[in-house]
């Protein structure tokens, strides 16, 4: 396979997808390359959005699971700022690997995390749940790389939609679990809140300290934090830059559980493994319904839930699950 070069940014991603990958439909890759030719500044919303557009149509492009797996192996070997693995249970672990910088989030981290999540969500033959964590024992992600953005002016920030590329993760339908193993500050806290479940080590600290740098949160912190912990606590954290520890984060509703640091990743894997045993399309429906509850009113949310509930009866997994219950045996879901 000819995908040996590293893939930095969307342009290289599109080239990677277009190079002699066995079993890939090249009419689809052609569309991806056409989109890549118009790719904007790395790190921008449009860049990560284009990455999503590149990968979305490729869901059916791999004619065999072996081709998809081969593509994934080449992709993961090309990463420079994250580590990626998928175990036999379908649990993927993405580790932000910049411990010398407390796993600060720069443009390369964004491109690699977003690209990996999109591939795992749309194309990977076995991945069912994604865990996101940080390398080392000090930080999940201690914020956005300030050195990278310090000299940016308003025009560049506006025209490139700076940091908005992270919002592409909202399109991921498989569950995302944040295993927060230390500092989750600024962009790191915002990235954790983009995940569906947050597990915190007893060393974790959460905060939005942007106010101390003369800016405000730019990756959804003012919005998701207020929804998670309420207006008053969110105001206090955003207006003062105050941090909270793991126990307080759970008490506030920001995190799900506190775990000993040494047990965090194992417990995250166990949780992901339990989810991976369920019907994948039903898990995706359940996740979407809960997210709609955060973003829509009650009436619309109830209507959405009812439609998704009814649609479960079109799945063979619904028949298997209910038959297994009646027959007092463990269901064998086919994820269809």
Coordinates of C-alpha atoms in Angstrom, one line a residue:
X1 CA 0.0 0.0 0.0
X2 CA 1.4 3.4 -1.0
X3 CA 0.2 5.4 1.9
X4 CA 3.5 5.8 3.7
X5 CA 3.8 9.6 4.0
X6 CA 2.6 11.3 7.1
X7 CA -0.7 13.0 6.9
X8 CA -0.7 16.5 7.9
X9 CA -3.9 18.4 7.4
X10 CA -6.8 17.7 5.0
X11 CA -4.8 18.0 1.8
X12 CA -2.5 15.1 2.8
X13 CA -5.5 13.1 4.1
X14 CA -7.2 13.3 0.7
X15 CA -4.0 12.3 -1.1
X16 CA -3.7 9.4 1.4
X17 CA -7.2 8.2 0.6
X18 CA -6.5 8.4 -3.1
X19 CA -3.3 6.3 -3.3
X20 CA -3.8 2.7 -4.4
X21 CA -5.8 1.4 -1.4
X22 CA -7.2 -2.0 -2.2
X23 CA -11.0 -2.1 -2.3
X24 CA -11.6 1.7 -2.4
X25 CA -14.0 3.2 -4.8
X26 CA -12.0 5.8 -6.7
X27 CA -15.1 7.7 -7.9
X28 CA -15.7 8.6 -4.2
X29 CA -12.0 9.4 -3.7
X30 CA -12.2 11.7 -6.6
X31 CA -14.9 13.7 -4.9
X32 CA -12.8 13.8 -1.7
X33 CA -9.8 15.1 -3.7
X34 CA -12.0 17.8 -5.3
X35 CA -13.1 18.9 -1.9
X36 CA -9.5 18.8 -0.6
X37 CA -8.3 21.1 -3.4
X38 CA -10.4 23.8 -1.8
X39 CA -9.3 23.1 1.8
X40 CA -8.8 26.2 3.9
X41 CA -6.3 27.1 6.6
X42 CA -5.3 24.1 8.8
X43 CA -7.0 24.4 12.2
X44 CA -10.0 26.2 10.9
X45 CA -13.6 25.1 11.0
X46 CA -13.7 24.7 7.3
X47 CA -10.7 22.5 7.3
X48 CA -12.1 20.0 9.9
X49 CA -15.5 20.3 8.3
X50 CA -14.0 19.4 5.0
X51 CA -12.3 16.4 6.7
X52 CA -15.8 15.3 7.7
X53 CA -17.1 15.8 4.2
X54 CA -14.1 13.8 2.9
X55 CA -14.7 10.8 5.1
X56 CA -18.5 10.8 5.2
X57 CA -19.0 9.5 1.7
X58 CA -16.3 6.9 2.2
X59 CA -18.6 4.8 4.5
X60 CA -19.4 2.6 1.5
X61 CA -16.2 3.2 -0.4
X62 CA -14.2 0.3 1.2
X63 CA -15.4 -2.9 -0.6
X64 CA -13.8 -5.1 2.1
X65 CA -13.2 -4.8 5.8
X66 CA -9.6 -5.8 5.2
X67 CA -9.2 -2.7 3.0
X68 CA -10.7 -0.5 5.6
X69 CA -8.4 -2.0 8.3
X70 CA -5.3 -1.6 6.1
X71 CA -6.2 2.1 5.6
X72 CA -6.7 2.5 9.3
X73 CA -3.3 1.0 10.1
X74 CA -1.6 3.3 7.7
X75 CA -3.4 6.3 9.1
X76 CA -2.5 5.5 12.7
X77 CA 1.1 5.0 11.9
X78 CA 1.2 8.5 10.3
X79 CA 0.0 10.3 13.4
X80 CA 2.6 12.5 15.1
X81 CA 0.6 14.0 18.0
X82 CA -1.8 11.2 19.0
X83 CA -1.6 7.4 19.5
X84 CA -4.5 5.2 18.3
X85 CA -5.5 1.6 18.9
X86 CA -8.6 -0.6 18.6
X87 CA -9.0 -3.8 20.7
X88 CA -10.8 -7.0 19.8
X89 CA -13.9 -5.8 21.7
X90 CA -14.3 -2.8 19.4
X91 CA -13.0 -0.2 21.9
X92 CA -10.8 2.4 20.4
X93 CA -8.4 4.5 22.5
X94 CA -7.1 7.8 21.2
X95 CA -4.3 9.3 23.3
X96 CA -3.2 12.9 22.9
X97 CA 0.6 12.4 23.0
X98 CA 2.3 15.7 23.8
X99 CA 3.1 15.2 27.5
X100 CA 6.0 17.7 27.3
X101 CA 3.4 20.4 26.5
X102 CA 0.8 18.9 28.9
X103 CA -1.0 17.6 25.9
X104 CA -1.9 21.2 24.7
X105 CA -4.2 21.2 21.7
X106 CA -2.6 22.6 18.5
X107 CA -3.8 22.4 14.9
X108 CA -2.1 19.1 14.3
X109 CA -3.8 17.5 17.4
X110 CA -7.1 18.8 16.1
X111 CA -6.6 17.4 12.6
X112 CA -5.5 14.0 13.9
X113 CA -8.1 13.6 16.6
X114 CA -10.9 14.7 14.2
X115 CA -9.7 12.5 11.4
X116 CA -9.2 9.5 13.6
X117 CA -12.7 9.9 15.2
X118 CA -14.4 10.3 11.8
X119 CA -12.6 7.3 10.4
X120 CA -13.5 5.2 13.4
X121 CA -17.1 6.3 13.2
X122 CA -17.7 5.9 9.5
X123 CA -15.2 3.4 8.2
X124 CA -13.5 1.2 10.8
X125 CA -14.8 -2.4 10.5
X126 CA -15.0 -3.2 14.2
X127 CA -14.8 0.0 16.3
X128 CA -17.9 0.7 18.4
X129 CA -16.8 3.1 21.2
X130 CA -14.1 5.7 21.3
X131 CA -12.1 6.7 24.4
X132 CA -10.1 9.9 24.4
X133 CA -7.4 10.5 27.0
X134 CA -4.0 12.2 27.5
X135 CA -0.5 10.8 27.7
X136 CA 1.2 10.8 31.1
X137 CA -0.3 11.4 34.5
X138 CA -0.4 15.2 34.6
X139 CA -2.9 16.3 31.9
X140 CA -5.8 15.2 29.8
X141 CA -5.2 18.4 27.8
X142 CA -4.1 21.6 29.6
X143 CA -5.7 23.9 27.0
X144 CA -5.1 25.2 23.5
X145 CA -1.5 25.8 22.5
X146 CA -1.1 29.5 23.4
X147 CA 2.1 29.8 21.5
X148 CA 0.3 28.9 18.3
X149 CA -2.5 31.4 18.7
X150 CA -0.8 34.3 20.6
X151 CA 0.0 36.3 17.4
X152 CA -3.3 35.7 15.6
X153 CA -5.3 38.8 14.7
X154 CA -9.0 39.3 14.5
X155 CA -9.2 39.0 10.7
X156 CA -7.4 35.7 10.7
X157 CA -9.4 34.3 13.7
X158 CA -12.7 35.3 12.0
X159 CA -12.0 34.2 8.4
X160 CA -10.5 30.9 9.5
X161 CA -13.2 30.2 12.1
X162 CA -10.4 29.5 14.5
X163 CA -10.9 26.4 16.8
X164 CA -14.3 25.7 15.3
X165 CA -13.0 22.6 13.6
X166 CA -13.4 20.7 16.9
X167 CA -17.2 21.0 16.4
X168 CA -16.9 18.4 13.7
X169 CA -16.8 15.9 16.6
X170 CA -20.5 16.6 17.1
X171 CA -21.1 14.5 13.9
X172 CA -19.6 11.4 15.5
X173 CA -22.4 8.9 16.2
X174 CA -20.5 6.3 18.2
X175 CA -20.1 7.1 21.9
X176 CA -17.1 9.2 23.0
X177 CA -15.7 8.7 26.5
X178 CA -13.3 11.2 28.0
X179 CA -10.9 9.6 30.5
X180 CA -9.6 12.7 32.2
X181 CA -6.3 11.9 33.8
X182 CA -5.1 15.3 35.0
X183 CA -5.6 18.9 33.9
X184 CA -8.6 19.5 31.7
X185 CA -8.3 23.3 31.4
X186 CA -9.6 25.7 28.8
X187 CA -9.8 23.8 25.5
X188 CA -9.1 20.6 27.4
X189 CA -12.2 21.0 29.5
X190 CA -14.2 21.9 26.4
X191 CA -12.9 18.8 24.6
X192 CA -14.0 16.7 27.5
X193 CA -17.4 18.2 27.4
X194 CA -17.7 17.4 23.7
X195 CA -17.6 13.7 24.8
X196 CA -20.7 11.8 25.8
X197 CA -19.3 10.5 29.2
X198 CA -16.6 12.0 31.4
X199 CA -14.7 9.7 33.8
X200 CA -12.2 11.6 36.0
X201 CA -9.2 10.4 37.9
X202 CA -8.8 11.6 41.4
X203 CA -6.0 13.9 40.1
X204 CA -8.2 15.6 37.6
X205 CA -8.9 19.3 37.6
X206 CA -11.4 21.1 35.4
X207 CA -11.5 24.8 34.5
X208 CA -12.0 27.6 32.0
X209 CA -9.2 30.0 32.7
X210 CA -9.4 31.9 29.4
X211 CA -10.5 35.0 31.2
X212 CA -7.0 35.3 32.8
X213 CA -5.5 35.5 29.2
X214 CA -7.8 38.3 28.1
X215 CA -10.1 36.0 26.0
X216 CA -13.2 33.9 26.6
X217 CA -13.7 30.2 25.9
X218 CA -13.8 29.5 22.2
X219 CA -14.7 25.8 21.9
X220 CA -18.1 25.8 23.5
X221 CA -17.1 26.3 27.1
X222 CA -19.7 29.0 27.9
X223 CA -22.5 26.9 26.4
X224 CA -21.8 23.3 27.4
X225 CA -20.6 24.2 30.9
X226 CA -23.8 26.2 31.6
X227 CA -25.8 23.2 30.4
X228 CA -23.8 20.8 32.6
X229 CA -23.5 22.7 35.9
X230 CA -26.1 25.5 35.7
X231 CA -25.7 29.2 35.1
X232 CA -24.4 30.3 38.5
X233 CA -21.5 27.8 38.7
X234 CA -20.7 28.3 35.1
X235 CA -20.5 32.0 35.6
X236 CA -18.2 31.6 38.5
X237 CA -15.8 29.4 36.7
X238 CA -15.8 31.4 33.4
X239 CA -15.6 34.8 35.0
X240 CA -12.8 33.9 37.5
X241 CA -11.0 31.1 35.8
X242 CA -11.5 29.0 39.0
X243 CA -10.8 25.3 38.8
X244 CA -12.7 22.4 40.4
X245 CA -11.4 19.0 41.4
X246 CA -12.8 15.6 40.3
X247 CA -15.0 15.2 43.3
X248 CA -16.6 18.6 42.8
X249 CA -16.9 18.0 39.1
X250 CA -19.0 14.9 39.8
X251 CA -21.1 16.7 42.4
X252 CA -21.8 19.5 39.9
X253 CA -22.8 17.1 37.1
X254 CA -19.8 17.8 34.9
X255 CA -18.3 14.3 35.2
X256 CA -19.8 10.9 35.8
X257 CA -17.5 9.2 38.2
X258 CA -14.2 9.7 40.1
X259 CA -11.7 6.8 39.9
X260 CA -8.2 6.2 41.3
X261 CA -5.7 7.4 38.7
X262 CA -4.2 4.0 38.3
X263 CA -7.6 2.5 37.5
X264 CA -9.0 5.2 35.2
X265 CA -8.2 3.8 31.8
X266 CA -9.1 0.2 32.8
X267 CA -12.4 1.4 34.0
X268 CA -13.0 3.4 30.9
X269 CA -12.3 0.3 28.8
X270 CA -14.7 -1.7 30.9
X271 CA -17.4 0.9 30.4
X272 CA -16.7 1.1 26.7
X273 CA -16.8 -2.7 26.5
X274 CA -20.2 -2.8 28.1
X275 CA -21.5 -0.3 25.6
X276 CA -19.9 -2.2 22.7
X277 CA -21.9 -5.3 23.6
X278 CA -25.1 -3.5 22.8
X279 CA -26.6 -3.0 19.3
X280 CA -24.5 -0.4 17.5
X281 CA -27.4 1.3 15.7
X282 CA -29.5 1.4 18.8
X283 CA -26.6 2.9 20.8
X284 CA -26.3 5.6 18.1
X285 CA -30.1 6.3 18.4
X286 CA -29.9 6.5 22.2
X287 CA -26.9 8.9 22.0
X288 CA -28.7 11.1 19.5
X289 CA -31.8 11.3 21.6
X290 CA -29.9 12.4 24.8
X291 CA -28.1 15.0 22.8
X292 CA -31.3 16.3 21.4
X293 CA -32.5 16.7 25.0
X294 CA -29.7 19.2 25.6
X295 CA -30.4 21.2 22.5
X296 CA -34.1 21.2 21.9
X297 CA -37.2 21.9 24.0
X298 CA -39.1 19.1 25.8
X299 CA -41.9 18.7 23.2
X300 CA -39.5 18.4 20.3
X301 CA -37.3 16.1 22.2
X302 CA -40.2 13.8 23.1
X303 CA -41.3 13.7 19.4
X304 CA -37.8 12.9 18.3
X305 CA -37.4 10.1 20.9
X306 CA -40.7 8.5 19.9
X307 CA -39.7 8.5 16.2
X308 CA -36.4 6.9 17.1
X309 CA -38.1 4.4 19.4
X310 CA -40.5 3.3 16.6
X311 CA -37.6 3.0 14.1
X312 CA -35.9 0.4 16.4
X313 CA -38.7 -2.0 15.3
X314 CA -37.2 -2.0 11.8
X315 CA -34.0 -3.5 13.2
X316 CA -33.2 -7.2 13.4
X317 CA -31.4 -6.4 16.7
X318 CA -34.8 -5.5 18.2
X319 CA -36.2 -8.9 17.3
X320 CA -33.1 -10.6 18.7
X321 CA -33.1 -8.6 21.9
X322 CA -36.7 -9.2 22.8
X323 CA -36.5 -12.9 21.7
X324 CA -33.5 -13.4 23.9
X325 CA -35.3 -11.8 26.9
X326 CA -38.3 -14.0 26.4
X327 CA -36.0 -17.1 26.0
X328 CA -33.9 -16.1 29.1
X329 CA -30.6 -16.0 27.2
X330 CA -28.0 -13.4 26.3
X331 CA -28.8 -11.6 23.0
X332 CA -26.4 -11.9 20.0
X333 CA -26.7 -8.6 18.3
X334 CA -25.7 -8.3 14.6
X335 CA -25.6 -4.5 14.7
X336 CA -28.3 -4.2 12.0

